[in-house]
PDB file of C-alpha atoms in Angstrom:
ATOM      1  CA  UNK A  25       2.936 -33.042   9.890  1.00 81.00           C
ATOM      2  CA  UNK A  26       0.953 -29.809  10.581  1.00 85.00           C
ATOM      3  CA  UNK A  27      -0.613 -27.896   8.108  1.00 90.00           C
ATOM      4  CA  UNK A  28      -3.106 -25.651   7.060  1.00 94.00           C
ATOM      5  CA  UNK A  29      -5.521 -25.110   4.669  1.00 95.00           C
ATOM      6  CA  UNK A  30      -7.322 -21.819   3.567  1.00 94.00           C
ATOM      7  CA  UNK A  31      -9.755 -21.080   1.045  1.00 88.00           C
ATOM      8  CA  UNK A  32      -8.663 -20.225  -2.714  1.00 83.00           C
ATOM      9  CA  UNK A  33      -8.876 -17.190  -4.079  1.00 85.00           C
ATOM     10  CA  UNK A  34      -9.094 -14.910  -5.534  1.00 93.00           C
ATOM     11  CA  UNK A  35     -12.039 -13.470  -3.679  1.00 96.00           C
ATOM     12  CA  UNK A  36     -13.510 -10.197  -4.971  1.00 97.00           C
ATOM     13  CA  UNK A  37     -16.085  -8.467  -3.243  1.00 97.00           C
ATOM     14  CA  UNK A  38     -18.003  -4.696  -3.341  1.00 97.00           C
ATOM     15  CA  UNK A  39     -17.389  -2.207  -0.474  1.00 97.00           C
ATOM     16  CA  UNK A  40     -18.983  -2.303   2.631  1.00 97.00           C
ATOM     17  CA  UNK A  41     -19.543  -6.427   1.756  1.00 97.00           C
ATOM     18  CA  UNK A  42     -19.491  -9.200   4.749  1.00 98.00           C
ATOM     19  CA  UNK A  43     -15.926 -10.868   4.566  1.00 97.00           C
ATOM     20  CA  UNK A  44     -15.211 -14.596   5.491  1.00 97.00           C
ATOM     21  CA  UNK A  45     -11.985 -16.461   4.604  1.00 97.00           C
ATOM     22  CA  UNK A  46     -11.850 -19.867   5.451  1.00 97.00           C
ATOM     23  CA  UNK A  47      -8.635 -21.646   7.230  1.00 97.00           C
ATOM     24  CA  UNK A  48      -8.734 -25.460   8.885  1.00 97.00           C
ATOM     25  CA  UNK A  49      -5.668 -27.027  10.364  1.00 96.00           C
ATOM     26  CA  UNK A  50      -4.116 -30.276  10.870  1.00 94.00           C
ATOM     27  CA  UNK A  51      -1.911 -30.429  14.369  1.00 90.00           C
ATOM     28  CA  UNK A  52      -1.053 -32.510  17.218  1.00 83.00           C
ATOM     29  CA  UNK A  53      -1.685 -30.475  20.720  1.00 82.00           C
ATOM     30  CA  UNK A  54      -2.643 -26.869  21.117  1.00 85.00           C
ATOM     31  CA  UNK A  55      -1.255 -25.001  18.679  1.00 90.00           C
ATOM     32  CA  UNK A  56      -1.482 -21.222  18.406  1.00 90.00           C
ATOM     33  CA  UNK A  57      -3.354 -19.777  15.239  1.00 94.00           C
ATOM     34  CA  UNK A  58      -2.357 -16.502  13.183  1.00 93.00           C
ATOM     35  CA  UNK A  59      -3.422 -14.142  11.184  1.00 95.00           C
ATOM     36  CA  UNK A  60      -1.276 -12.164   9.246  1.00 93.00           C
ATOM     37  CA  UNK A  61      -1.941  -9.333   5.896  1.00 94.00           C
ATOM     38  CA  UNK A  62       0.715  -8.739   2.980  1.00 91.00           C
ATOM     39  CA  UNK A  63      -0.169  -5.265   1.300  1.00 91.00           C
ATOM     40  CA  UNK A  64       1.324  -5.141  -2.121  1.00 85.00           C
ATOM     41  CA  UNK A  65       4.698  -4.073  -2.020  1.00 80.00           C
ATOM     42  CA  UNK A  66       4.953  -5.070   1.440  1.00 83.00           C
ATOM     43  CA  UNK A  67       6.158  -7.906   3.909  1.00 85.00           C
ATOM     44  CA  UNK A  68       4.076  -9.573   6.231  1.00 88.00           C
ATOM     45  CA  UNK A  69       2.076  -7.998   8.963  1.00 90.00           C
ATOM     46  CA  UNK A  70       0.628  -9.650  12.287  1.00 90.00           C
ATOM     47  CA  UNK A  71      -2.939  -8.995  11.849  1.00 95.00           C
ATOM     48  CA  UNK A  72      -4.128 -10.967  14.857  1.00 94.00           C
ATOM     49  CA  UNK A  73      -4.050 -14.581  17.130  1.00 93.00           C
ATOM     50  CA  UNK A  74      -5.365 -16.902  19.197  1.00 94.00           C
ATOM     51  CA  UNK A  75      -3.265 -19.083  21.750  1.00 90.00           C
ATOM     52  CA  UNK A  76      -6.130 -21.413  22.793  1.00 90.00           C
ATOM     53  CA  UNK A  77      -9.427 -22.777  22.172  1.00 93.00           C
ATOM     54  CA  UNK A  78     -12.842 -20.366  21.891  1.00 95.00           C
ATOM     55  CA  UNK A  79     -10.141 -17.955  22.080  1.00 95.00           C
ATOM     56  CA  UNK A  80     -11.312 -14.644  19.672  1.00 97.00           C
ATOM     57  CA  UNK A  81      -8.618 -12.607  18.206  1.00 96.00           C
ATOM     58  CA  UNK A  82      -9.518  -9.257  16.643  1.00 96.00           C
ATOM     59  CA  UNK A  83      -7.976  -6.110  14.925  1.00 96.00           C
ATOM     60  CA  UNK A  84      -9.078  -3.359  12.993  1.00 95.00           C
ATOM     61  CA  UNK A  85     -12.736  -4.850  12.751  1.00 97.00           C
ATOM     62  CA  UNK A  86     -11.314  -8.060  11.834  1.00 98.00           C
ATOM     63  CA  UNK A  87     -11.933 -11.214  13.646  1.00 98.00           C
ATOM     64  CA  UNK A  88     -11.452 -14.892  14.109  1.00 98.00           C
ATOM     65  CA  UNK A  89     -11.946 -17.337  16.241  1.00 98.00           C
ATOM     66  CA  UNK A  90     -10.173 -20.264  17.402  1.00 97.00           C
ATOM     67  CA  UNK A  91     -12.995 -23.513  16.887  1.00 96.00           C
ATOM     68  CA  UNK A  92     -10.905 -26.350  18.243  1.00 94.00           C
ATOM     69  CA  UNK A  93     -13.957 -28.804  17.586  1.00 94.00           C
ATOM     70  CA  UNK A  94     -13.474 -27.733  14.222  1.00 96.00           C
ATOM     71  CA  UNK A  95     -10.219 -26.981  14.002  1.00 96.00           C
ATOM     72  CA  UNK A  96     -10.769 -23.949  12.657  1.00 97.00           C
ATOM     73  CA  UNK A  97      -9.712 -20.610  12.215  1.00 98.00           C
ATOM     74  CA  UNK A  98     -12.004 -18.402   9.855  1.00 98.00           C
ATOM     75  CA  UNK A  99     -11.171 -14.873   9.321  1.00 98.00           C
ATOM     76  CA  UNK A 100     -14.234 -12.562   9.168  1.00 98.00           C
ATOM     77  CA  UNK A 101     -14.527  -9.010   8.701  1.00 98.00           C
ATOM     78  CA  UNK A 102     -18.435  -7.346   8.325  1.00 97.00           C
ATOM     79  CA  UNK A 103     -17.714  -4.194   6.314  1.00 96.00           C
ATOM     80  CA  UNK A 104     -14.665  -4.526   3.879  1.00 97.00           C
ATOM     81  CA  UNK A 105     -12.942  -1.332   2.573  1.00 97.00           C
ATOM     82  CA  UNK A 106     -11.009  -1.116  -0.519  1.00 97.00           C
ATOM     83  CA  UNK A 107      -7.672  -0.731   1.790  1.00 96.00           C
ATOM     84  CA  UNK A 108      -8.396  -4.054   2.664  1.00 97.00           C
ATOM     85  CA  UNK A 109      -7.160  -5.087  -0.133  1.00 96.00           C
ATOM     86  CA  UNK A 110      -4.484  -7.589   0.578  1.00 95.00           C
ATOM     87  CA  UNK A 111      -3.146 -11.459   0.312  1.00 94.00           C
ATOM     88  CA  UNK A 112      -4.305 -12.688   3.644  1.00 96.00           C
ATOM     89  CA  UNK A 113      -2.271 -15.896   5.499  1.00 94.00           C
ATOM     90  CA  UNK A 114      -3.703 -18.358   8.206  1.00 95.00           C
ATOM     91  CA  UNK A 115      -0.782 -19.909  10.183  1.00 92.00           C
ATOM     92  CA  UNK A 116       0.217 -22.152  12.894  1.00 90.00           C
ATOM     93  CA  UNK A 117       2.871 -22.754  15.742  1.00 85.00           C
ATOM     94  CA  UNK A 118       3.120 -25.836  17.270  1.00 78.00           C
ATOM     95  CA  UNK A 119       3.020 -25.369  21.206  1.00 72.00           C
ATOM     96  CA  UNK A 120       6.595 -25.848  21.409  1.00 69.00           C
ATOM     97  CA  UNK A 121       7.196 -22.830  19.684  1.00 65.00           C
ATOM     98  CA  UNK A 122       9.077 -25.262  17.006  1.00 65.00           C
ATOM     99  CA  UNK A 123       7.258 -25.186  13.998  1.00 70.00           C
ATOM    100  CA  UNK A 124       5.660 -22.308  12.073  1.00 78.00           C
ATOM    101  CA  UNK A 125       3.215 -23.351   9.206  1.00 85.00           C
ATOM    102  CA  UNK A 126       1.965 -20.831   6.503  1.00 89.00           C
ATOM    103  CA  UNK A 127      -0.914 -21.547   4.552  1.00 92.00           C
ATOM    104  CA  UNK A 128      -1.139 -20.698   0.509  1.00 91.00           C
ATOM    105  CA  UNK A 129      -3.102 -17.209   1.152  1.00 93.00           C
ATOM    106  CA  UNK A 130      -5.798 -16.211  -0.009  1.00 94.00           C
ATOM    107  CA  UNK A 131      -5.797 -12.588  -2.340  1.00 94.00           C
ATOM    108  CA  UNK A 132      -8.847 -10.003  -1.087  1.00 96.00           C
ATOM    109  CA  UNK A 133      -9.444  -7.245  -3.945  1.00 96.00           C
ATOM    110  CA  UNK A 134     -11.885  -4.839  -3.095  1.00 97.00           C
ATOM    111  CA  UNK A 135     -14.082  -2.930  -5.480  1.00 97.00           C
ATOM    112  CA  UNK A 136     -15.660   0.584  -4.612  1.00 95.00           C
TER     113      UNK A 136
ATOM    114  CA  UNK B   1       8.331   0.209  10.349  1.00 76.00           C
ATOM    115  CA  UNK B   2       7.991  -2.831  11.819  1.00 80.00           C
ATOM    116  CA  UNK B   3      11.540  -3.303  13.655  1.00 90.00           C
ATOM    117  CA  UNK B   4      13.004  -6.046  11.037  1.00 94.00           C
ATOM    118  CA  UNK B   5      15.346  -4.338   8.105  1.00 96.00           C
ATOM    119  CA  UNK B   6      16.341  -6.227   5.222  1.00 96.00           C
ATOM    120  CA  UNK B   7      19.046  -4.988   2.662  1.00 97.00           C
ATOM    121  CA  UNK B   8      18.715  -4.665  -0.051  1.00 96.00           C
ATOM    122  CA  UNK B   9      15.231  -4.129  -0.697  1.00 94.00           C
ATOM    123  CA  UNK B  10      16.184  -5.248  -4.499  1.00 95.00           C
ATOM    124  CA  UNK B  11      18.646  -7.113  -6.569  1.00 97.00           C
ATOM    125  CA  UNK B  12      19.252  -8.245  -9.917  1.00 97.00           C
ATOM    126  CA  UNK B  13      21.379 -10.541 -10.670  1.00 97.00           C
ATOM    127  CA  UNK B  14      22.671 -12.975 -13.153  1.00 97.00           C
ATOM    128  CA  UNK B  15      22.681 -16.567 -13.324  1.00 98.00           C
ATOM    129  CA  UNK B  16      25.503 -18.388 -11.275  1.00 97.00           C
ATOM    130  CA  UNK B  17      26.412 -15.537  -9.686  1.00 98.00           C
ATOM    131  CA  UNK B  18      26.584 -15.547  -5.619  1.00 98.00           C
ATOM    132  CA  UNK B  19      24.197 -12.979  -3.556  1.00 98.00           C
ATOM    133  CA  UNK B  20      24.012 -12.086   0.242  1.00 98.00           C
ATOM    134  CA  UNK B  21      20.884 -10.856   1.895  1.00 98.00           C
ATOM    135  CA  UNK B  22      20.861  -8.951   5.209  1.00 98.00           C
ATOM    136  CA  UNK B  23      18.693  -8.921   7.837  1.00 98.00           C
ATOM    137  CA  UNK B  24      18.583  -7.003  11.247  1.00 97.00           C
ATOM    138  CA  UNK B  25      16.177  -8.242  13.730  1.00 95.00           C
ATOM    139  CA  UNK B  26      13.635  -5.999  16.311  1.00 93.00           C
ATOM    140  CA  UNK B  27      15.467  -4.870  19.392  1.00 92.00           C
ATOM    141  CA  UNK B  28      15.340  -7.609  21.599  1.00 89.00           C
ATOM    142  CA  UNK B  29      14.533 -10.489  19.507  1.00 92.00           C
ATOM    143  CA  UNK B  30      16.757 -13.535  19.537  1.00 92.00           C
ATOM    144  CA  UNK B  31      15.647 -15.525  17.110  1.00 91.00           C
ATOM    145  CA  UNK B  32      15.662 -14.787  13.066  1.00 93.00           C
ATOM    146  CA  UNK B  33      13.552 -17.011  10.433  1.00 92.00           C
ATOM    147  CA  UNK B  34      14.095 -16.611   6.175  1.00 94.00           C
ATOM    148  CA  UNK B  35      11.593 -17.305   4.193  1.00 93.00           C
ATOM    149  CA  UNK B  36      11.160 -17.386   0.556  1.00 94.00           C
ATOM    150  CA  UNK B  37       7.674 -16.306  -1.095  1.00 90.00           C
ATOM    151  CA  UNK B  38       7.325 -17.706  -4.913  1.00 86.00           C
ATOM    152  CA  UNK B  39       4.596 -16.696  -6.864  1.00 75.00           C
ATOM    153  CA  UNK B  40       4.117 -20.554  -7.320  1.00 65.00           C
ATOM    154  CA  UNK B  41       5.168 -22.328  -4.286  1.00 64.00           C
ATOM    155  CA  UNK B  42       3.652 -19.586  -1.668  1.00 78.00           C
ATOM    156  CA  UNK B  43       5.390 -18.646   1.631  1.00 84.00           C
ATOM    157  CA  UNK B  44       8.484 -21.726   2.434  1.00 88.00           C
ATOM    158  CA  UNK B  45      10.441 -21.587   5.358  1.00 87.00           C
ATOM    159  CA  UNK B  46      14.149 -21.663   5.053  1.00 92.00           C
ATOM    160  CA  UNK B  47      15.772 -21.956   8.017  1.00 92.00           C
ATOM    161  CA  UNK B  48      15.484 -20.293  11.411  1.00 91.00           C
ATOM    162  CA  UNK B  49      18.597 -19.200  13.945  1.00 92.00           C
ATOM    163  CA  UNK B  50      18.324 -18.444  17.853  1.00 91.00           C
ATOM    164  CA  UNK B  51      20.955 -16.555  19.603  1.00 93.00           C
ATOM    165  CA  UNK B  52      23.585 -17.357  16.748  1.00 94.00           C
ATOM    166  CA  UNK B  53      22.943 -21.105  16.589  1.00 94.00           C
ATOM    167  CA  UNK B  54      20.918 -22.974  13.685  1.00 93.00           C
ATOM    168  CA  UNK B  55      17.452 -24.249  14.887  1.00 88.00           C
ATOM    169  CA  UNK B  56      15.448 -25.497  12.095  1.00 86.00           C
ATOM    170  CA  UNK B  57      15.939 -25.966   9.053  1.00 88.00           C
ATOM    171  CA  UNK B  58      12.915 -26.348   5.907  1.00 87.00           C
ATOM    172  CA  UNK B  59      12.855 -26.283   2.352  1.00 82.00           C
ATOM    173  CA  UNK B  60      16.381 -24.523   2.158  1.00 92.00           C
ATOM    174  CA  UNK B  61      18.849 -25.505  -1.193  1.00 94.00           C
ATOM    175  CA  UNK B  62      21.938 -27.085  -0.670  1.00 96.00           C
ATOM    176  CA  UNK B  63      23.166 -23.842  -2.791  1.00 97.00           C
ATOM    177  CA  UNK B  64      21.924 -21.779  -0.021  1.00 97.00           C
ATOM    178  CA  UNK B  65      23.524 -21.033   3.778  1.00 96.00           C
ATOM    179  CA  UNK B  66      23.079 -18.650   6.001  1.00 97.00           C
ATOM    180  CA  UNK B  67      24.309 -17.454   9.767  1.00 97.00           C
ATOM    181  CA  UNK B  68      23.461 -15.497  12.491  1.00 97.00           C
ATOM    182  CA  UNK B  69      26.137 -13.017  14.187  1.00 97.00           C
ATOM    183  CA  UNK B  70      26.755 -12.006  17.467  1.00 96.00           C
ATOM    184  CA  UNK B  71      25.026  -8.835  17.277  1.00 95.00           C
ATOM    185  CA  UNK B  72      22.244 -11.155  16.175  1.00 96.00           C
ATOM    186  CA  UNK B  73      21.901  -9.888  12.666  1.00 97.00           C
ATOM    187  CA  UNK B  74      21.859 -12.687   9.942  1.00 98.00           C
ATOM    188  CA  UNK B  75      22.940 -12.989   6.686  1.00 98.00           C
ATOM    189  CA  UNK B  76      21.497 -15.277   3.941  1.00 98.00           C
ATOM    190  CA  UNK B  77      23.906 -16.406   1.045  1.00 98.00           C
ATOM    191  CA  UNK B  78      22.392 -17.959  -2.341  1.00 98.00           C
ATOM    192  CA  UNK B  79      25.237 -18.950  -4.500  1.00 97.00           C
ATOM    193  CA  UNK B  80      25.439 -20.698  -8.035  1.00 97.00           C
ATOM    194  CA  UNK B  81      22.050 -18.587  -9.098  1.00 98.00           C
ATOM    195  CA  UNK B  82      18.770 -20.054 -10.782  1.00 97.00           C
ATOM    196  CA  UNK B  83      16.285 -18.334 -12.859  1.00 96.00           C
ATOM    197  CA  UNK B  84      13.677 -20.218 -10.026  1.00 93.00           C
ATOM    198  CA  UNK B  85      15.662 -18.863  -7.252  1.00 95.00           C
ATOM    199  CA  UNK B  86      13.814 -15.530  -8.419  1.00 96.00           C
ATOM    200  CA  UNK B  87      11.781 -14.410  -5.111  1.00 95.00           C
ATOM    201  CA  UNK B  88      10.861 -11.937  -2.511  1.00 94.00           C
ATOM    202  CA  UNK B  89      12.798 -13.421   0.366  1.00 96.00           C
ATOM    203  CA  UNK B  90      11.712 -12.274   3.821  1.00 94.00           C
ATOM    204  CA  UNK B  91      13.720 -12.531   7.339  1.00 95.00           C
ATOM    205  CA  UNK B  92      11.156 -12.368  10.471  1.00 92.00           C
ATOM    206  CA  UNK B  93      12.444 -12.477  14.538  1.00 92.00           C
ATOM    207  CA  UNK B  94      10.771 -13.289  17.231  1.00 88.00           C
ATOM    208  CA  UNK B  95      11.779 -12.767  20.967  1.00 83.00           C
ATOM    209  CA  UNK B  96      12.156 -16.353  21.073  1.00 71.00           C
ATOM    210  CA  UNK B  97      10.874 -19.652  19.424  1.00 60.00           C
ATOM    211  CA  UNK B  98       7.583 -19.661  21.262  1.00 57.00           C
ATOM    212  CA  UNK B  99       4.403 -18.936  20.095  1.00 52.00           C
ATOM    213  CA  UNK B 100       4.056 -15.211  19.726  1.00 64.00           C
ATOM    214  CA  UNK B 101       3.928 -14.801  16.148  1.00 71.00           C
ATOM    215  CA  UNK B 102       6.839 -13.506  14.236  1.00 83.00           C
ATOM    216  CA  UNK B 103       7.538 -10.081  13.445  1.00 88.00           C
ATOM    217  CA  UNK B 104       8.814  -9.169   9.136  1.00 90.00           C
ATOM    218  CA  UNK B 105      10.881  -7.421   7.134  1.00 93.00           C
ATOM    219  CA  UNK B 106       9.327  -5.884   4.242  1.00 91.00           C
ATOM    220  CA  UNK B 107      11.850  -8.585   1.949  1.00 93.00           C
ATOM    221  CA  UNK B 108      14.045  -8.338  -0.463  1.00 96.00           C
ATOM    222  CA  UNK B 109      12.876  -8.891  -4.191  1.00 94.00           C
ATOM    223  CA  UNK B 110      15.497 -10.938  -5.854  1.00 96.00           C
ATOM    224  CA  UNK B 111      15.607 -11.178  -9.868  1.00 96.00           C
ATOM    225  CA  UNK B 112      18.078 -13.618 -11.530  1.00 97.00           C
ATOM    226  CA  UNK B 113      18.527 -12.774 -15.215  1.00 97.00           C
TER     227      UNK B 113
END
């Protein structure tokens, strides 16, 4: 079945440090890739997407972009900020809009 | 605010008891998903309605049901409680089961004593 895989965390990082999470996937077709940010406290927020290949999503200086010859998904950001602190999800839906596949997260803590 | 309210926002319960959760979905959206976020099993997928019929259905208990009204709201019930059933449980909606991304509800923190 699908899935996806993201790097394990913790990751802890200064201010102002490059960001890169990783996330690889296992699918049949053209699925569309997610990512989404869970502040503490908080649900789960649609950060940003791609619906097909070489695609680039991006939001609030955050970007990734959809490698299909990699099937990859890698979140990247090049100046974190201690509000970026956050558990960070890669996800997946199949292209019939039928199956929705979180990955473990991955926990960001920012240090000033 | 992102459109999806859940009720309560907390709960504490005891063991065996029965519990409902609540969820009202964005304007619009037709379809609701639960999910249930563990400290060790991550984000699992429950079940998902559309329009007031079942969909899919994941990793969701026997002890567990749930149901989507005509005014599209849906309710999750967890009966018989576990310590393990412990969890922030969160209801997302979507305008329909294709792939836009699903919008959540900031959950609903459920403690069994």
């Amino acid at each position: 079945g699908d899935s996806v895989t993201q790097m394990e965390g913790p990751v802890t990082l200064s201010e102002e440090a490059f960001l890169t999470i990783n996330c690889t996937y296992t699918a049949t077709g053209y699925p569309s890739l997610f990512w989404y940010v869970q502040y503490p406290g908080e649900g789960l927020q649609l950060l940003l997407k791609a619906t097909k290949a070489d695609d680039k999503g991006s939001n609030k200086g955050f970007e990734a972009t959809y490698r299909k010859e990699t099937t990859s998904f890698h979140l990247e950001k090049g100046s974190v900020q201690v509000s970026d602190s956050a558990v960070y999800f890669c996800a997946l839906i199949d292209n019939y809009g039928q199956n929705f596949v979180f990955g473990p997260g991955t926990r960001l803590s920012v240090l000033p | 605010d992102s459109g999806v309210t859940q009720t309560p926002k907390h709960l504490i319960t005891a063991t065996g008891q029965r519990v409902t959760l609540r969820c009202s979905p964005r304007s619009g959206d037709l379809s609701v998903y639960w999910y249930q976020q563990s400290l060790d099993q991550g984000l699992q997928f429950l079940i998902q309605y559309y329009n007031g019929e079942e969909r899919a259905k994941g990793n969701i208990l026997e002890r567990f049901s749930a149901q989507q009204f005509p005014d599209l709201h849906s309710e999750l019930n967890l009966s018989s409680l576990e310590l393990g059933d412990s969890a922030l449980y969160f209801c997302a909606s979507s305008v329909d089961a294709g792939p836009y991304g699903y919008t959540f509800g900031s959950g609903t923190r459920l403690t069994v004593v």
